[in-house]
Short mmCIF file of C-alpha atoms in Angstrom, two decimals:
data_model
loop_
_atom_site.label_atom_id
_atom_site.label_comp_id
_atom_site.label_asym_id
_atom_site.label_seq_id
_atom_site.Cartn_x
_atom_site.Cartn_y
_atom_site.Cartn_z
CA UNK H 25 -12.52 28.49 21.81
CA UNK H 26 -15.66 26.96 21.21
CA UNK H 27 -14.06 24.61 18.94
CA UNK H 28 -11.51 23.23 20.92
CA UNK H 29 -13.63 22.33 23.69
CA UNK H 30 -15.23 20.12 20.82
CA UNK H 31 -12.12 18.90 19.31
CA UNK H 32 -10.92 17.48 22.67
CA UNK H 33 -13.90 16.23 24.35
CA UNK H 34 -16.08 14.51 21.82
CA UNK H 35 -12.54 12.13 19.91
CA UNK H 36 -11.72 11.66 23.02
CA UNK H 37 -14.44 10.58 24.64
CA UNK H 38 -13.83 7.02 24.35
CA UNK H 39 -10.62 6.78 25.69
CA UNK H 40 -11.52 7.77 29.27
CA UNK H 41 -10.26 4.37 31.04
CA UNK H 42 -7.47 4.33 28.65
CA UNK H 43 -5.54 7.10 28.70
CA UNK H 44 -4.04 9.63 30.90
CA UNK H 45 -4.62 13.06 29.68
CA UNK H 46 -2.02 15.61 30.24
CA UNK H 47 -2.95 19.37 29.39
CA UNK H 48 -0.80 20.83 27.17
CA UNK H 49 0.59 24.18 26.32
CA UNK H 50 -2.41 25.58 24.35
CA UNK H 51 -5.16 23.13 26.38
CA UNK H 52 -4.93 20.83 23.74
CA UNK H 53 -5.13 16.66 25.58
CA UNK H 54 -2.84 14.66 24.84
CA UNK H 55 -2.51 11.01 24.99
CA UNK H 56 -0.05 8.40 26.23
CA UNK H 57 1.10 5.35 25.39
CA UNK H 58 -2.19 2.58 27.90
CA UNK H 59 -0.07 -0.07 29.89
CA UNK H 60 -0.40 -3.61 29.10
CA UNK H 61 -2.44 -5.20 31.85
CA UNK H 62 -0.22 -8.66 31.19
CA UNK H 63 3.50 -8.99 30.49
CA UNK H 64 4.94 -9.10 26.66
CA UNK H 65 5.65 -12.73 27.30
CA UNK H 66 1.97 -13.90 29.03
CA UNK H 67 0.42 -14.11 25.71
CA UNK H 68 2.66 -16.50 24.12
CA UNK H 69 2.89 -19.18 22.58
CA UNK H 70 -0.06 -17.55 20.85
CA UNK H 71 2.07 -14.41 20.20
CA UNK H 72 5.94 -13.55 20.81
CA UNK H 73 7.01 -11.80 23.73
CA UNK H 74 9.01 -9.90 20.93
CA UNK H 75 6.32 -9.00 19.08
CA UNK H 76 4.10 -7.79 22.23
CA UNK H 77 6.70 -5.67 23.11
CA UNK H 78 7.89 -4.23 19.63
CA UNK H 79 4.22 -3.96 18.41
CA UNK H 80 3.36 -1.82 21.93
CA UNK H 81 6.76 0.26 22.17
CA UNK H 82 7.16 1.29 19.28
CA UNK H 83 4.11 0.80 16.74
CA UNK H 84 1.55 1.87 19.29
CA UNK H 85 3.96 4.65 21.17
CA UNK H 86 4.43 5.79 17.50
CA UNK H 87 0.95 6.12 16.74
CA UNK H 88 0.56 8.30 20.17
CA UNK H 89 3.40 10.07 19.57
CA UNK H 90 2.69 11.22 15.85
CA UNK H 91 -1.10 11.43 16.93
CA UNK H 92 -0.13 14.42 19.55
CA UNK H 93 1.91 15.92 16.83
CA UNK H 94 -0.75 15.99 14.29
CA UNK H 95 -3.17 17.04 16.80
CA UNK H 96 -0.87 20.07 18.27
CA UNK H 97 -0.64 21.04 14.80
CA UNK H 98 -4.54 21.29 14.06
CA UNK H 99 -5.16 23.17 16.84
CA UNK H 100 -2.65 25.84 15.32
CA UNK H 101 -4.22 25.88 12.29
CA UNK H 102 -7.86 25.71 13.50
CA UNK H 103 -7.02 28.87 15.52
CA UNK H 104 -5.22 30.90 12.72
CA UNK H 105 -7.64 30.21 10.44
CA UNK H 106 -5.78 27.79 8.30
CA UNK H 107 -8.01 25.76 6.28
CA UNK H 108 -5.47 24.50 4.00
CA UNK H 109 -3.43 23.33 6.41
CA UNK H 110 -6.16 21.90 8.37
CA UNK H 111 -7.44 19.79 5.70
CA UNK H 112 -3.72 18.64 5.00
CA UNK H 113 -3.42 17.30 8.43
CA UNK H 114 -6.43 15.13 7.99
CA UNK H 115 -4.56 12.01 6.59
CA UNK H 116 -2.01 12.12 9.51
CA UNK H 117 -4.91 12.56 12.33
CA UNK H 118 -6.81 9.64 10.54
CA UNK H 119 -3.70 7.80 10.53
CA UNK H 120 -2.25 7.81 13.88
CA UNK H 121 -5.06 8.16 15.72
CA UNK H 122 -7.16 5.60 13.90
CA UNK H 123 -3.56 3.52 14.94
CA UNK H 124 -3.56 4.88 18.62
CA UNK H 125 -8.05 3.74 18.75
CA UNK H 126 -7.12 0.35 17.14
CA UNK H 127 -4.61 -0.71 19.20
CA UNK H 128 -5.59 0.66 22.44
CA UNK H 129 -9.07 -1.30 21.99
CA UNK H 130 -6.47 -4.57 20.92
CA UNK H 131 -4.68 -4.64 24.07
CA UNK H 132 -7.77 -5.05 26.08
CA UNK H 133 -9.43 -7.83 23.88
CA UNK H 134 -5.99 -9.98 24.34
CA UNK H 135 -5.63 -12.13 27.80
CA UNK H 136 -3.00 -14.47 29.24
CA UNK H 137 -4.83 -18.07 29.00
CA UNK H 138 -4.30 -18.00 32.81
CA UNK H 139 -6.72 -15.24 32.70
CA UNK H 140 -9.66 -16.65 30.66
CA UNK H 141 -7.80 -15.61 27.13
CA UNK H 142 -9.17 -17.90 24.80
CA UNK H 143 -12.28 -19.18 27.26
CA UNK H 144 -15.06 -19.18 24.89
CA UNK H 145 -17.92 -16.45 24.76
CA UNK H 146 -20.84 -16.65 27.22
CA UNK H 147 -23.76 -14.59 28.58
CA UNK H 148 -25.62 -12.29 26.03
CA UNK H 149 -22.83 -12.03 23.95
CA UNK H 150 -22.10 -15.77 23.49
CA UNK H 151 -26.23 -15.86 22.43
CA UNK H 152 -25.76 -13.50 20.15
CA UNK H 153 -22.78 -15.32 18.63
CA UNK H 154 -25.06 -18.47 18.40
CA UNK H 155 -28.07 -16.35 16.64
CA UNK H 156 -25.70 -15.13 13.97
CA UNK H 157 -23.06 -17.17 13.23
CA UNK H 158 -24.65 -20.33 14.64
CA UNK H 159 -21.64 -21.01 16.93
CA UNK H 160 -18.41 -19.06 18.44
CA UNK H 161 -16.68 -21.67 15.43
CA UNK H 162 -18.44 -20.19 12.99
CA UNK H 163 -17.64 -16.98 14.32
CA UNK H 164 -13.53 -17.82 14.47
CA UNK H 165 -14.36 -18.71 10.91
CA UNK H 166 -15.40 -16.24 9.41
CA UNK H 167 -13.14 -13.35 10.44
CA UNK H 168 -10.44 -15.56 10.42
CA UNK H 169 -11.34 -16.33 6.33
CA UNK H 170 -11.80 -12.40 6.49
CA UNK H 171 -8.84 -11.56 7.87
CA UNK H 172 -6.76 -13.72 6.10
CA UNK H 173 -8.24 -12.00 2.78
CA UNK H 174 -7.63 -8.68 4.09
CA UNK H 175 -5.16 -7.38 0.87
CA UNK H 176 -2.09 -4.67 2.43
CA UNK H 177 -2.97 -3.87 6.20
CA UNK H 178 -6.44 -3.61 8.01
CA UNK H 179 -8.28 -5.34 10.82
CA UNK H 180 -10.90 -7.42 10.78
CA UNK H 181 -13.63 -7.24 13.67
CA UNK H 182 -16.50 -7.99 15.32
CA UNK H 183 -18.75 -5.11 15.79
CA UNK H 184 -22.08 -4.54 17.59
CA UNK H 185 -24.70 -2.62 15.35
CA UNK H 186 -26.37 -0.46 17.59
CA UNK H 187 -28.93 0.70 15.39
CA UNK H 188 -29.67 -2.80 14.01
CA UNK H 189 -29.13 -4.56 17.43
CA UNK H 190 -26.97 -7.08 15.23
CA UNK H 191 -23.83 -8.38 15.68
CA UNK H 192 -21.52 -7.82 11.87
CA UNK H 193 -17.87 -8.80 10.74
CA UNK H 194 -16.41 -6.18 9.06
CA UNK H 195 -12.61 -5.02 7.91
CA UNK H 196 -11.06 -2.27 7.90
CA UNK H 197 -7.97 -0.48 5.88
CA UNK H 198 -5.15 0.62 7.58
CA UNK H 199 -6.28 2.01 10.61
CA UNK H 200 -9.31 3.08 9.88
CA UNK H 201 -11.51 2.58 13.01
CA UNK H 202 -14.97 0.40 12.58
CA UNK H 203 -16.60 3.22 12.93
CA UNK H 204 -15.69 4.58 9.52
CA UNK H 205 -17.37 1.49 8.10
CA UNK H 206 -20.78 3.28 9.93
CA UNK H 207 -21.52 5.44 12.31
CA UNK H 208 -23.49 2.62 14.67
CA UNK H 209 -20.99 0.15 14.95
CA UNK H 210 -19.32 -0.86 18.32
CA UNK H 211 -15.58 -2.77 18.06
CA UNK H 212 -16.06 -5.74 20.46
CA UNK H 213 -13.23 -7.41 19.21
CA UNK H 214 -10.40 -6.41 16.64
CA UNK H 215 -7.38 -8.31 15.29
CA UNK H 216 -4.84 -6.66 13.52
CA UNK H 217 -3.61 -8.24 10.67
CA UNK H 218 -1.06 -5.82 9.53
CA UNK H 219 2.37 -7.45 8.72
CA UNK H 220 3.93 -6.08 11.89
CA UNK H 221 1.17 -8.02 14.52
CA UNK H 222 2.76 -11.51 13.12
CA UNK H 223 5.91 -10.97 11.19
CA UNK H 224 8.28 -11.95 13.65
CA UNK H 225 6.58 -15.07 13.92
CA UNK H 226 4.55 -16.59 11.94
CA UNK H 227 6.57 -14.87 9.21
CA UNK H 228 4.20 -14.68 4.98
CA UNK H 229 1.87 -17.12 7.36
CA UNK H 230 -0.57 -14.70 7.65
CA UNK H 231 -3.93 -17.65 8.77
CA UNK H 232 -1.67 -19.96 11.09
CA UNK H 233 -1.56 -16.58 12.89
CA UNK H 234 -5.38 -15.58 12.42
CA UNK H 235 -5.72 -19.67 14.08
CA UNK H 236 -3.52 -19.12 16.87
CA UNK H 237 -4.28 -15.74 18.10
CA UNK H 238 -7.94 -17.20 18.96
CA UNK H 239 -6.15 -18.60 22.23
CA UNK H 240 -5.60 -15.01 23.83
CA UNK H 241 -8.87 -13.41 22.78
CA UNK H 242 -10.19 -11.98 25.65
CA UNK H 243 -14.05 -12.52 25.48
CA UNK H 244 -14.86 -11.46 28.72
CA UNK H 245 -14.45 -7.78 27.71
CA UNK H 246 -16.09 -7.71 24.53
CA UNK H 247 -18.81 -9.37 26.66
CA UNK H 248 -19.10 -6.23 29.15
CA UNK H 249 -18.59 -3.76 25.93
CA UNK H 250 -21.49 -5.85 24.46
CA UNK H 251 -23.59 -5.69 27.68
CA UNK H 252 -23.12 -2.05 28.02
CA UNK H 253 -24.14 -1.17 24.58
CA UNK H 254 -27.12 -3.11 24.77
CA UNK H 255 -29.02 -1.58 27.92
CA UNK S 2 15.67 21.92 -26.19
CA UNK S 3 16.14 18.70 -24.30
CA UNK S 4 18.42 16.11 -26.47
CA UNK S 5 16.91 12.61 -25.80
CA UNK S 6 19.64 9.33 -26.22
CA UNK S 7 17.84 7.21 -28.19
CA UNK S 8 18.35 3.40 -27.92
CA UNK S 9 17.43 1.67 -30.81
CA UNK S 10 13.54 -0.22 -30.08
CA UNK S 11 12.46 -3.49 -31.70
CA UNK S 12 9.33 -2.32 -32.47
CA UNK S 13 6.75 -2.27 -29.46
CA UNK S 14 4.02 -4.52 -29.14
CA UNK S 15 0.86 -3.54 -30.97
CA UNK S 16 -1.99 -3.40 -28.65
CA UNK S 17 -5.69 -4.61 -29.75
CA UNK S 18 -8.05 -2.08 -28.73
CA UNK S 19 -10.27 -5.35 -28.44
CA UNK S 20 -9.42 -5.76 -24.88
CA UNK S 21 -9.13 -2.50 -23.67
CA UNK S 22 -11.63 -0.26 -23.72
CA UNK S 23 -10.97 2.55 -25.53
CA UNK S 24 -9.66 5.59 -23.25
CA UNK S 25 -7.78 8.48 -25.26
CA UNK S 26 -4.61 7.69 -27.85
CA UNK S 27 -4.42 3.65 -28.02
CA UNK S 28 -2.18 2.27 -24.92
CA UNK S 29 0.88 0.58 -26.58
CA UNK S 30 2.74 -2.01 -24.53
CA UNK S 31 5.54 -0.52 -22.99
CA UNK S 32 7.94 -3.60 -22.11
CA UNK S 33 9.43 -6.14 -25.05
CA UNK S 34 7.27 -9.42 -24.60
CA UNK S 35 9.50 -11.30 -22.37
CA UNK S 36 10.37 -14.30 -24.71
CA UNK S 37 11.85 -15.98 -21.78
CA UNK S 38 8.26 -16.07 -20.61
CA UNK S 39 7.06 -20.19 -21.14
CA UNK S 40 3.45 -19.75 -22.70
CA UNK S 41 2.74 -23.27 -22.76
CA UNK S 42 0.39 -24.83 -19.96
CA UNK S 43 2.37 -26.37 -16.60
CA UNK S 44 1.17 -29.34 -15.21
CA UNK S 45 1.76 -29.31 -11.83
CA UNK S 46 3.10 -32.52 -10.43
CA UNK S 47 -0.74 -33.32 -8.32
CA UNK S 48 -2.24 -32.48 -12.07
CA UNK S 49 -2.99 -29.39 -11.39
CA UNK S 50 -3.30 -26.93 -14.83
CA UNK S 51 -1.61 -23.25 -14.12
CA UNK S 52 -0.69 -20.31 -16.17
CA UNK S 53 2.72 -20.16 -17.54
CA UNK S 54 4.16 -17.06 -15.52
CA UNK S 55 7.18 -18.51 -14.11
CA UNK S 56 8.44 -17.11 -10.79
CA UNK S 57 12.49 -15.30 -11.67
CA UNK S 58 15.13 -14.62 -9.32
CA UNK S 59 16.54 -12.02 -8.18
CA UNK S 60 19.71 -10.98 -10.92
CA UNK S 61 22.11 -11.89 -7.80
CA UNK S 62 22.61 -14.60 -5.43
CA UNK S 63 20.20 -14.55 -2.74
CA UNK S 64 22.88 -13.60 -0.23
CA UNK S 65 24.47 -11.20 -2.24
CA UNK S 66 22.97 -7.66 -0.24
CA UNK S 67 23.88 -8.74 3.02
CA UNK S 68 24.60 -6.87 5.06
CA UNK S 69 21.99 -4.61 3.87
CA UNK S 70 19.38 -6.53 3.26
CA UNK S 71 19.59 -9.80 4.61
CA UNK S 72 19.42 -13.67 3.41
CA UNK S 73 16.68 -14.13 5.18
CA UNK S 74 14.56 -11.34 3.69
CA UNK S 75 15.42 -12.60 0.72
CA UNK S 76 14.70 -16.09 1.32
CA UNK S 77 10.79 -15.02 2.35
CA UNK S 78 10.21 -11.87 0.15
CA UNK S 79 11.20 -13.19 -2.99
CA UNK S 80 11.14 -17.14 -1.98
CA UNK S 81 7.56 -16.86 -0.33
CA UNK S 82 6.13 -13.42 -0.99
CA UNK S 83 6.86 -12.96 -4.53
CA UNK S 84 6.70 -17.25 -5.44
CA UNK S 85 2.74 -17.14 -4.05
CA UNK S 86 1.72 -13.97 -5.67
CA UNK S 87 3.13 -15.87 -9.10
CA UNK S 88 1.99 -19.38 -7.96
CA UNK S 89 -1.87 -17.69 -6.89
CA UNK S 90 -1.62 -16.07 -10.07
CA UNK S 91 -1.04 -18.72 -12.54
CA UNK S 92 -3.79 -20.92 -10.81
CA UNK S 93 -6.37 -17.34 -10.87
CA UNK S 94 -6.01 -17.02 -14.52
CA UNK S 95 -5.24 -20.25 -16.10
CA UNK S 96 -8.21 -21.02 -18.45
CA UNK S 97 -9.74 -17.70 -18.56
CA UNK S 98 -9.33 -14.52 -21.07
CA UNK S 99 -6.09 -13.39 -19.27
CA UNK S 100 -4.03 -16.59 -19.86
CA UNK S 101 -1.04 -16.65 -22.09
CA UNK S 102 -0.80 -12.85 -21.71
CA UNK S 103 1.90 -10.58 -21.21
CA UNK S 104 2.29 -10.38 -17.51
CA UNK S 105 1.87 -5.89 -18.20
CA UNK S 106 -1.40 -6.91 -20.24
CA UNK S 107 -2.48 -8.86 -17.17
CA UNK S 108 -1.97 -6.21 -14.83
CA UNK S 109 -3.52 -3.85 -16.90
CA UNK S 110 -6.41 -5.60 -17.77
CA UNK S 111 -7.05 -6.64 -14.54
CA UNK S 112 -6.49 -2.90 -13.10
CA UNK S 113 -10.11 -2.15 -14.95
CA UNK S 114 -9.77 1.58 -14.80
CA UNK S 115 -9.16 1.17 -10.37
CA UNK S 116 -12.49 -1.10 -10.40
CA UNK S 117 -10.10 -3.82 -9.90
CA UNK S 118 -10.28 -7.65 -10.74
CA UNK S 119 -9.68 -10.51 -8.44
CA UNK S 120 -6.06 -11.27 -10.64
CA UNK S 121 -5.08 -7.69 -10.56
CA UNK S 122 -3.64 -8.16 -6.73
CA UNK S 123 -1.32 -10.98 -8.02
CA UNK S 124 -0.32 -9.46 -11.39
CA UNK S 125 0.62 -6.46 -9.72
CA UNK S 126 2.72 -7.81 -7.23
CA UNK S 127 3.90 -9.96 -9.30
CA UNK S 128 5.33 -7.33 -11.51
CA UNK S 129 6.14 -5.31 -8.92
CA UNK S 130 8.14 -7.37 -7.22
CA UNK S 131 9.86 -8.34 -10.22
CA UNK S 132 11.06 -4.81 -10.67
CA UNK S 133 11.74 -4.28 -7.05
CA UNK S 134 14.35 -7.28 -7.28
CA UNK S 135 16.11 -5.75 -10.30
CA UNK S 136 15.92 -2.38 -8.70
CA UNK S 137 18.19 -3.23 -6.69
CA UNK S 138 22.25 -4.57 -6.86
CA UNK S 139 25.27 -5.73 -4.78
CA UNK S 140 26.82 -2.88 -4.51
CA UNK S 141 24.48 0.00 -5.19
CA UNK S 142 23.80 2.49 -3.70
CA UNK S 143 25.80 6.26 -4.79
CA UNK S 144 24.87 8.77 -7.44
CA UNK S 145 23.59 7.88 -10.87
CA UNK S 146 25.54 9.29 -13.90
CA UNK S 147 24.77 10.26 -17.57
CA UNK S 148 21.55 11.58 -18.38
CA UNK S 149 19.16 10.50 -15.08
CA UNK S 150 21.17 13.42 -12.93
CA UNK S 151 20.28 16.05 -15.40
CA UNK S 152 16.91 15.29 -15.05
CA UNK S 153 16.59 14.75 -11.88
CA UNK S 154 18.03 18.45 -11.26
CA UNK S 155 15.75 19.94 -13.85
CA UNK S 156 12.85 18.07 -12.26
CA UNK S 157 13.71 18.15 -8.42
CA UNK S 158 16.53 21.35 -8.20
CA UNK S 159 18.82 18.83 -7.12
CA UNK S 160 19.71 15.26 -6.19
CA UNK S 161 19.98 15.57 -2.43
CA UNK S 162 16.57 17.29 -2.93
CA UNK S 163 15.44 14.37 -4.72
CA UNK S 164 16.68 12.30 -1.92
CA UNK S 165 14.65 13.97 0.26
CA UNK S 166 10.91 14.18 -1.38
CA UNK S 167 11.53 10.00 -1.95
CA UNK S 168 12.50 9.17 1.23
CA UNK S 169 9.77 11.30 2.69
CA UNK S 170 7.03 10.03 -0.06
CA UNK S 171 8.44 6.23 1.32
CA UNK S 172 8.26 6.72 4.75
CA UNK S 173 4.72 8.37 4.49
CA UNK S 174 3.00 5.64 2.76
CA UNK S 175 0.87 4.77 5.47
CA UNK S 176 0.35 0.90 5.39
CA UNK S 177 1.50 -1.31 2.43
CA UNK S 178 2.76 0.22 -0.39
CA UNK S 179 5.11 1.14 -2.63
CA UNK S 180 7.22 4.74 -3.99
CA UNK S 181 7.96 5.34 -7.24
CA UNK S 182 10.54 7.35 -9.25
CA UNK S 183 8.90 7.94 -12.81
CA UNK S 184 9.01 8.76 -16.31
CA UNK S 185 5.63 11.20 -17.44
CA UNK S 186 5.00 11.97 -20.44
CA UNK S 187 1.89 13.39 -21.97
CA UNK S 188 -0.22 12.73 -19.14
CA UNK S 189 -1.46 15.27 -16.43
CA UNK S 190 -0.89 14.81 -13.07
CA UNK S 191 -4.30 13.53 -12.26
CA UNK S 192 -4.34 9.90 -12.50
CA UNK S 193 -5.97 8.45 -16.08
CA UNK S 194 -6.18 12.36 -18.08
CA UNK S 195 -4.18 12.20 -21.03
CA UNK S 196 -2.72 15.61 -21.35
CA UNK S 197 -4.69 17.33 -24.18
CA UNK S 198 -1.74 19.53 -24.97
CA UNK S 199 1.54 17.76 -24.61
CA UNK S 200 4.45 20.13 -24.81
CA UNK S 201 8.16 18.69 -24.26
CA UNK S 202 7.86 20.30 -20.68
CA UNK S 203 5.33 18.27 -19.20
CA UNK S 204 7.81 14.71 -19.85
CA UNK S 205 9.79 14.83 -16.77
CA UNK S 206 10.54 12.77 -13.49
CA UNK S 207 8.05 11.96 -10.90
CA UNK S 208 7.69 10.76 -6.93
CA UNK S 209 4.27 8.29 -6.59
CA UNK S 210 3.44 6.38 -4.23
CA UNK S 211 0.80 4.14 -4.56
CA UNK S 212 -1.38 1.88 -2.37
CA UNK S 213 -1.25 -2.06 -1.85
CA UNK S 214 -0.57 -3.69 -5.12
CA UNK S 215 -1.04 -0.58 -7.29
CA UNK S 216 2.05 0.29 -9.90
CA UNK S 217 2.38 3.64 -12.38
CA UNK S 218 2.18 1.40 -15.22
CA UNK S 219 -1.91 1.58 -14.97
CA UNK S 220 -1.63 5.78 -15.34
CA UNK S 221 0.49 5.00 -18.43
CA UNK S 222 3.68 6.50 -16.57
CA UNK S 223 7.16 4.61 -17.12
CA UNK S 224 8.24 3.41 -13.65
CA UNK S 225 11.87 3.97 -12.85
CA UNK S 226 12.84 2.68 -9.67
CA UNK S 227 10.45 1.39 -6.84
CA UNK S 228 10.78 0.82 -3.24
CA UNK S 229 9.03 -2.12 -1.11
CA UNK S 230 6.98 -0.51 1.50
CA UNK S 231 5.04 -3.49 2.47
CA UNK S 232 6.50 -4.15 6.23
CA UNK S 233 7.59 -7.65 5.13
CA UNK S 234 9.87 -6.52 2.99
CA UNK S 235 12.00 -4.47 6.16
CA UNK S 236 10.58 -6.05 9.44
CA UNK S 237 13.41 -8.96 9.77
CA UNK S 238 16.28 -6.25 8.94
CA UNK S 239 15.12 -3.47 10.84
CA UNK S 240 11.37 -4.03 12.06
CA UNK S 241 9.84 -0.53 12.61
CA UNK S 242 12.29 1.17 11.35
CA UNK S 243 11.26 2.22 8.38
CA UNK S 244 13.18 5.69 7.52
CA UNK S 245 16.47 3.30 8.24
CA UNK S 246 15.49 0.48 5.54
CA UNK S 247 14.77 3.80 3.39
CA UNK S 248 18.09 5.22 4.15
CA UNK S 249 19.99 1.57 3.62
CA UNK S 250 17.74 1.42 0.28
CA UNK S 251 19.05 4.55 -1.20
CA UNK S 252 22.42 4.77 0.09
CA UNK S 253 23.53 0.88 -0.80
CA UNK S 254 21.38 -0.62 -2.72
CA UNK S 255 19.46 1.10 -5.59
CA UNK S 256 21.09 0.36 -8.72
CA UNK S 257 21.41 4.03 -10.97
CA UNK S 258 22.56 1.97 -14.19
CA UNK S 259 19.32 0.15 -14.19
CA UNK S 260 17.18 3.14 -13.49
CA UNK S 261 19.04 5.03 -16.41
CA UNK S 262 18.70 2.44 -19.02
CA UNK S 263 14.68 2.50 -17.69
CA UNK S 264 14.67 5.80 -18.41
CA UNK S 265 16.50 5.94 -21.73
CA UNK S 266 14.00 3.62 -22.83
CA UNK S 267 11.04 5.47 -21.11
CA UNK S 268 12.64 8.56 -23.23
CA UNK S 269 12.34 6.62 -26.54
CA UNK S 270 9.15 5.44 -26.15
CA UNK S 271 7.94 8.95 -25.35
CA UNK S 272 9.06 9.77 -28.84
CA UNK S 273 8.38 7.30 -30.64
CA UNK S 274 4.88 7.43 -29.47
CA UNK S 275 4.40 11.65 -29.82
CA UNK S 276 5.86 10.65 -33.74
CA UNK S 277 3.27 7.98 -34.54
CA UNK S 278 0.51 10.04 -32.41
CA UNK S 279 1.27 12.89 -35.35
CA UNK S 280 1.00 11.27 -37.72
CA UNK S 281 -2.86 10.04 -36.53
CA UNK S 282 -3.65 13.21 -35.71
CA UNK S 283 -2.33 14.58 -39.51
CA UNK S 284 -4.98 11.21 -40.85
CA UNK S 285 -8.48 12.15 -38.61
CA UNK S 286 -7.66 15.66 -38.30
CA UNK S 287 -6.31 17.44 -41.51
CA UNK S 288 -7.82 20.56 -41.17
CA UNK S 289 -7.75 20.98 -37.36
CA UNK S 290 -4.33 22.88 -35.46
CA UNK S 291 -4.93 21.47 -32.04
CA UNK S 292 -7.47 19.58 -30.86
CA UNK S 293 -10.70 20.65 -29.22
CA UNK S 294 -11.08 20.78 -26.00
CA UNK S 295 -14.25 23.45 -25.25
CA UNK S 296 -17.42 23.61 -25.78
CA UNK S 297 -18.58 24.89 -29.31
CA UNK S 298 -17.78 28.19 -30.06
CA UNK S 299 -21.01 29.23 -31.76
CA UNK S 300 -22.44 28.41 -28.42
CA UNK S 301 -23.51 32.09 -27.83
CA UNK S 302 -23.22 32.65 -23.81
CA UNK S 303 -25.14 35.74 -23.85
CA UNK S 304 -28.22 34.11 -24.70
CA UNK S 305 -27.73 31.89 -21.72
CA UNK S 306 -29.66 34.39 -19.69
#
């Protein structure tokens, strides 16, 4: 009983605002696909409506579905004391759970131009960026370069190291969340560099996608997260 | 005892151990040097000197795989992705130790036992894609004939079971990567470990999944077939529906003829290496019957207490 509560509460705490909770048959909390706060076509021309729709309705939905399945199987295995199965499920949980975590952040990292998308960061985050990277342009250049250099699938992040109290740029492979690179890292901005994030529009030219995605980055949201973590 | 159809092989490239760190039996090159490849330095129009790898076209027109793999996909996948790997590799290795070596050697050297050197990504992807285009053909699919289905049955139970496992492996290879059918001889299932007591039944067909640019050459397996599961391989034709792409690949595209030819070569190579290995062993250990794998037998364990 105790294990089930720990598994539910800790892992799901971060997603309170974005996913509605349904109590499954055994009390395992399941996840649902969060709605986008804007229309699929609202990020054009930076990201096409076609990509947004498939990315949200197909890719993210698949992560959610498979994550729920894996958690259900995990619950059963834990209750049976089936250690082998618990271990076997870890990669599916990491991959699909990570996919859900990352994409939930990503949708909030984006905003239409007429809702602030692309407006440079202000306030304390703006100052911190100037301090650590010289200027927003300096940060963008670094993140774009590292995002382009990711081999295969992954993400490029602007994160806050809560303990060291500084901003960091880092990359993760596949669907690994930023926290896998350091327990004190809080994601502020994540950019998906999996091919599915840009291929239909930009084909093999990932640097072009990275150049354009900044026009719809929602720095207001990143600032909110930053300020909350700093207080 | 399995009978092996041995094709006549020209002498395989013997490879100087100076360039490879010693790791058990000498690593023998698996593929004949591609004499069609030019070793001369190319000087591009801009005056930049590059190394000599060339982008080989697929063995069929770019639209010949329609409707199963579109012309558009070939235009990008071969014309941009594959081409970029080759061009970037050339720029990367020109003037270095890796320059003028055959592609397979560049792959193995830059793999560097898992601590990959910068050239690995481009080199391995160049190799993988050439291997991929040759793994498929117009009017492909169906079932293999000859020796291959016998080995498939022996090692997987049935062709259907093999298909199920191969497709499942390809579908579950999270992120970017490749799924392979390979022939494994004299190697344990743990990557890079040499089987100390190789037996005939250790030679078998295996399915392996690899991430990003990695391929089974680095474990001294003989690749027979591959499917590219990087998203760029299927996104234009199938969007996120990787399982559908895999089905189409196996049902309509795979060139079993090519796979069979590769298997013949692989089995012949394994036999040849075994014979050479036996000769070397006789020279080095005339008195030993088996290679020693455990501690000295004159340690008296009872003394440890």
